[in-house]
Structure formats: C-alpha cells, structure tokens
Amino acid sequence: SESYDARALQEKWQARWAKENPFAASEDPADGRPRRYVVDMFAYPSGDLHMGHAEVYAIGDVIARYRFQQGENVLHPIGWDSFGLPAENAAIRNDSHPAAWTYANIETQAESFRRYGISVDWSRRLHTSDPEYYRWNQWLFLRFFERGLAYRKDGLVNWCPKDQTVLANEQVVQGRCERCHTEVVRRTLNQWYFRITDYAERLLDDMAQIDGGRWPDEILTMQRNWIGRSQGADVRFAIEGRDEPVTVFTTRPDTLYGATFFVVAADAALADELCAPEQRAEFEAYRSEVAKLSDIERQSTERPKTGVFLGRHAINPVNGERIPVWAADYVLAEYGHGAIMAVPAHDQRDLDFARAFGLPVRVVVETGEADPAQSGVATAGEGVLVNSGPLDGLAKGDAIPRIIEILAGRGTGEGTVNYRLRDWLLSRQRFWGTPIPIIHCPECGEVAVPDDQLPVRLPDDMKGADLAPKGVSPLAAATDWVNVDCPRCGGPATRDTDTMDTFVDSSWYFLRYCSPHLDSAPFDTDKVAKWGPVDQYIGGKEHATLHLLYSRFVTKVLYDMGMVGFTEPFARLLNQGQVINGGRAMSKSLGNGVDLGAEIDGYGVDAVRLTMIFAGPPEDDIDWADVSPAASLKFLNRAYRVMAQAGAASAPGTDPAGGDPDLRKATHRTLDRVTAAVEAHRFNVAVARVMELVTAARRTIDSGPGAGDPAVREAAEAIAITLSLVAPYLAEEGWELLGHTGSVAVGNWRSADPALLVTESVTCVVQVASKVRDKLDVAPDISEEELERLALASEKVQGFIGGKQIRRVVVRAPKLVNIVVG
Ligand code: ANZ
Ligand code: ZN
C-alpha cells in the first residue's frame, strides 16, 4: 500500500506556513475573537533541540493549536534564555566571545523549531542576551533599587569553587552547584540582593489564585515549604557584659522557663564577638572545623552534636536565670537571628546537645510521656505547663499567647512570623549576563546609571582567557569599561562589575512578548493588560522554587508599580514529565541518549510528535524504550490513506446525512470525546480516540458503502482536524487531499451533533457454570467492577447460583460474565 513521504510534506507545509503566517497573534482592536495566551518555557540555547524540548513543545503546541482551532486569537510566542554559563565556558574553550556560540546555537534551534512545526508567532521572537532586551533588566533593576527592593550587603554566600561564582540558595541542590554538581562552600561577600522576603506573605496568600488544580499541587507545596512560614516569637536575652540584648526566634515561647542554655551559630559574627578570651583558642579551632562542613552535613540529625562553651552567660528575661552561652554548628547563622534559647526537654536537637555536654534538662510541659532526660526523646506534644511561674496549669495553646503578652508588657519580646525564604542573591561574578547598572563613586556611593544611558552594554572585545573564572567578575579587567565619571558629581568612579543572575531575565520575558520590539519601556502596559496573565504556561518542574517563584515575585512588584493589573503571572501551569530511555534519565555517561534529529530523520516530525503525545498523560515521564515511533508512523499512514481515498471519492460540502449511520455515530462520538480529552489535558486519550475513528472509517471503506459514502468524508475531515493538534503536517496534507484550500489549523474545530451522540448499549451475556442465564444491556465502556456488580445483582443469576459458593467470577467487559460455582 502507498505510504506518504514525511519529509516532502514537511518542506511543502513549512514553506506555506512561512508565507501565510497562520499563527500570528492579532493586535487589531477590531478583532473580536477571544484572546488566549499560551507560553512554553523558553529554551536555553545549548546545542540543538533535544528530546526534552521535543516533548514540552509538542505538549504546548497541542494546547495552542486547539485554541487556534477554536477560532481564538492566540498569542503563542517563542524566545531564548540566552545568557548563562555554558556560553561563557564554551567561549573560554574556543577562545571566542560567548555571543558567537550563543547566536549560532539559537539559529540552529530556530531552524529545528521551524521544522518541528510549532504554531508560533515568529515575529515576536526574543533573545535575552540582546541589548534591546537586557536593557530592560537594567531598567527594572533600577526601579527595584529606587523602591529599596534591590540592595547590597555583606553576607555568607554559596560559592561554587569550579564556576568561581556565587549561587542563590535555590541554585544549591543537596549542597552542590545546580549546574556543575561541585560541592558548594560558604564565603562572605558583598553582593546585590532583591528583597523577595518582603513579599513572602503575598507569595503564600496569592496561592489561592492558582490552587485547586490550576497549578500542580506539588509545585505549590514546594513553594510553600521553601517560603517556610513559622509563627512564633522573638525573645530578647540580656548578655552579661554586653550592652545590647541578643534576640532569638522561637516557635515555642511557652517553653521559655525550660531554657537551660543558649546557643549561637558558630560561624556567625556574634559568636566571635561573644567569645570570652579564655575560650578563644578552643572556639577558633572549632570554627575552622565547622567551615569545612556543608549545610547538609550541619543539619543532619544523625551527626553527633558538637560545640564549645563561649565563657559567657545570658539572662532569661522571665525568671532572671543565668544560662551558659555556647557556639554550635546545628544553629544556622542565616535563619532567624542566628541564636537560640535551648529547651532540651522539648526540642530533640537541644536534648542531643544537652546529653552530649551534660547540660540540665527541665520539663516545662507535662505531656504524660517518659522523662526526656532519661529516655533521650524530647516531648513535643500537647500538655499542661509546669515549672513555669505564671504559665503553670495552662495548656500549650493558651500559654503561647499568654507568654507573648507578658514579654510584650516588659518590652523583652513580641509575637512574630519568621520565614525560611532568603532574599534573592543577584550578583554573579561572570561575564555573560546583564551588567548591574550601578556606578560606585568614592564621594556619592552607589549611583544609578541614568535611564537614558541604558543599556550598559557588555564589552564586545573580550574573549577566551579574558573570561576565565578569577573569583572576581571578568569585567573587572576591562578597565576602559570599568572607569567612568560619576553621573552625580562627575568625579572618577567605577562600574559595578558583577552581572545579574539570569533568572532576572526569565522573570518577566512573558510580558515582553506582548510588545517585543518596544524601545521606550520593557513592555506596553495596554497590550499586557489585553493578553495577560498567561492563560497556560507549560514547562518543567525543576523550576519550582527558582523561575516559578521569581516570576511570581517580579509580577507582584510590577503590580505595585502599576505596570500590570494582575498579581499572578501564570493562571495555569502544566509540568510535563521527562523523556527517559530504558528506565533511566538520558545521559552521556550511560550512553542512553536518543538523538532527536535522528528520530525525526527516521520517522518524520509528525510520528515523533504523535509518539510523545500518545505515550501517556503529559505529566508522566516517557520511556523511549517503551514507545514506538514506527507504530506511530504506521498509524499516520493509515490515516493518510483514509483521507486520500475519501478525497478522491467525494467533494467538500457533501451532505453527510444518509451516510453509513454507524460511522457517523463514531465520528461524532470521537469529536465529543477528543474535545473533552483535550480540555482535560488527556492528550493521549484524544489520540486513542482518533485512532479508533481511523479504524472505523477503514471498515466502512472496505465493506459495502466504500470510500464514496458521505460518512467517510465526514470522518476523514474529522480525522484531519483532530490530528492537526499532534501531526500538523499530515493534517494539512490530508485537508488538501480532501479538496480544501487554506490551512486546516485555524478555526476548523467541529463540535459533535448531539443527535448522533445517543448512548449505545451492547448485550452482555451472563453465565453461571458456563450456561447462559441472563442478558444485560450495558454501556460499551462499562468497567469490569461495575459489570460484575450488575451481573451478581441479577435475580435470575442469583436464582441459578442458589446456595452454591461462588469460586470465581470471570469478567470480559462489556460482553461476558462467567460465574464459576462449586
Ligand atoms: C525554643 C524551642 C523549644 C524551639 C521547643 C522548638 C521547640 P522552624 O519551625 O523551622 O521555624 N531555631 C531558631 N533559629 C534557629 C537557627 N538559626 N538555627 C537552628 N535552629 C533555630 O524552627 C524554629 C525553631 O528552631 C525555634 O524554636 C528554635 O528552637 C529553632 F520545644 O526555640 B525553638
Ligand atoms: Zn559621585
């Protein structure tokens, strides 16, 4: 049998789409179609497209194409996240400028995207490494700076010794650099931050807008944990020999009378300050041991507790008790206030420490459990307060507000909320990113580069070894670039030499797509008001606490600036699974990588896309070892022949009434179910339904009525239309073979005729001991459980079972139930 030439179709229809531009979004105010904004997470230009890209863009394209088919005015843009380390590392290797590698890869990927047949508006394409784009990163940075949301501070930062740059907390995965997996160390550096912590509460509260299935629960949970809201109290302890008290954060202020010692993070400046002279040698030795540990090791509950006494005492503000001050590594410098009141009876970490160093344990909440000092298990449950002065007899829930009241009355504490979330560390000591638009002047301090001097462009004469990691930004060596006049006083000054974290670039790019060429603002607020927020966002869940959190934060700031009218950027989010091979993630070391180009060369774009979509629900991983692009291609050939035969035998506009009634019903059932499946993002189910329709049409062609039956044309047209979401080339070709002119892809969706959707039934035979005893009318898609229940409920059947014992029930839905008795 004839089979179609996938490559020829691709070339033919690519040219047609390029010419006719069917996927351009319209900005015409007279265009009354509903607007729809669909965005796929943009690509990083490392090499050519790979299987992961092929999956996410195939999924996003089903959604976008379905909207085009519905006759909506769809904005489905494409862009590149084109700053970042791989380009810089390649430039160092190849003695070139990172732009060379970046833009060459972008061209390669753009070509591959075109070939892959994605329904995008190419006129809106953007690249974040273009000065026309990163200029607006700088502009936004300056707006944040003016609002006090961008600031510089000395802080302990995560440092990747291999990439020689700092990393945000979000970029440290299990103590290692997210990119190169080198173990991260801590360093004190003066760096720029965005004050995302000011938005912690809103980042939590606004989740109400995107929960309930609009975003995957998993992502919301990860963000909630990352923000880590803790309700508790700040309590101020006086320190002997120090004027200022030291504040601790506690979630259990009710246990204040049980505090038997005080602990300061060993690596915090406070520990160094509090250390008494006679303890100094011991402390410094300990501190240098701690510096060698990763955060993971420090927080591990398995490790024995370590620490040193600092030779000082703190005073409990409620009972005046003197308690010893220790330095230890289980208290983190960066959380709360970097110091704690230790309550060993009710906190396991404190109890482990107390037992290791022979410190007292005092129970203040009687829970009925064993004495922690004996059992070694801290008691954290509900109970009644004891040994606690005015709190005695109160339940834990009542003691907390009471003690907060007492502390507030004396000015030694107050109720507070603490977050795990840290401010967003922006500075990177690398070249290939957005220069921070600040000038450091010895007279004026930090001076903003005036807006009319933006963009601060990267020098284009640096390459190769100029970019090698040195611990300071490579830009520091570009003295012509660095040395400038202060915009305020005109005196000699220097540019900031760090570049921004590239997550700044991706935190607002979806807004830029609405007016990608605008050169007077980052985006046209009227256009964003019309398109935004993004109706459907598609991308990987690896960005849960990075890009997806940062975008939400930046959107809220833009809202506060009056630039956008919404506070959540992505109304709906779909996280696709991964493409794996043989049960394992594809990797060079395993040698199990699958080359997208080779798959496309072998089977054609449509078959590869269909395979991706048919493999399972979009959220699930696809194991390429378990799927068959060859089978997909076979199916597409069957669909092709149905469309070709129908096209040869009848003309467009043929009235389907009077056609094969069974096929007509099958067609309308398919339209109905495919629509429901696509709306529910069950794209694999939609494909399965189209496959059934192709089989049904084939049956009618090969049996009596033949290809000229008007129901065959109706079915073939439905096949072309529904397949256009997953196999766009074949769908266009089929549509043309069916005698239509113009693209099938836009505004052609058909809804089912309700009159043809009458639910059918099939007859199910019920046997008892292999003899037919009853017949039931059931739905063709009845489940086995339901069918078994109905069969056993039949009075006739029950009569034949009598008192006998049922040994087994064999169910072959929908046609047979056999009850084995004995
Ligand atoms: C006394 C206490 C008694 C505590 C008790 C707990 C139970 P979350 O829920 O994570 O916010 N803590 C405070 N700052 C810390 C730091 N920098 N490093 C390590 N631990 C720190 O945890 C808050 C609790 O963790 C605080 O409440 C404090 O111990 C400890 F029966 O204070 B608690
Ligand atoms: Zn100055």
Short mmCIF file of N, CA, C and O and ligand atoms in Angstrom, two decimals, residues 441 443-444 447 486 488-491, ligand 2:
data_model
loop_
_atom_site.label_atom_id
_atom_site.label_comp_id
_atom_site.label_asym_id
_atom_site.label_seq_id
_atom_site.Cartn_x
_atom_site.Cartn_y
_atom_site.Cartn_z
N CYS A 441 30.89 55.41 43.37
CA CYS A 441 31.64 56.66 43.43
C CYS A 441 32.19 56.83 44.84
O CYS A 441 31.45 56.66 45.81
N GLU A 443 32.76 59.42 46.38
CA GLU A 443 32.07 60.53 47.04
C GLU A 443 30.60 60.24 47.28
O GLU A 443 30.05 60.52 48.33
N CYS A 444 29.90 59.69 46.25
CA CYS A 444 28.43 59.59 46.29
C CYS A 444 27.94 58.20 46.65
O CYS A 444 26.74 58.00 46.82
N VAL A 447 25.54 54.85 42.79
CA VAL A 447 24.80 55.78 41.96
C VAL A 447 24.19 55.01 40.79
O VAL A 447 24.88 54.25 40.11
N CYS A 486 31.39 59.72 37.53
CA CYS A 486 30.18 59.56 38.36
C CYS A 486 29.06 60.40 37.75
O CYS A 486 29.24 61.59 37.49
N ARG A 488 26.63 61.59 39.12
CA ARG A 488 26.12 62.62 40.03
C ARG A 488 27.12 63.76 40.19
O ARG A 488 26.78 64.92 39.98
N CYS A 489 28.40 63.45 40.54
CA CYS A 489 29.35 64.51 40.85
C CYS A 489 30.39 64.70 39.75
O CYS A 489 31.18 65.64 39.79
N GLY A 490 30.41 63.81 38.77
CA GLY A 490 31.36 63.95 37.67
C GLY A 490 32.76 63.47 38.00
O GLY A 490 33.63 63.43 37.12
N GLY A 491 32.99 63.08 39.26
CA GLY A 491 34.32 62.61 39.65
C GLY A 491 34.59 61.20 39.14
O GLY A 491 33.70 60.54 38.59
ZN ZN B 2 29.96 60.89 42.75
#
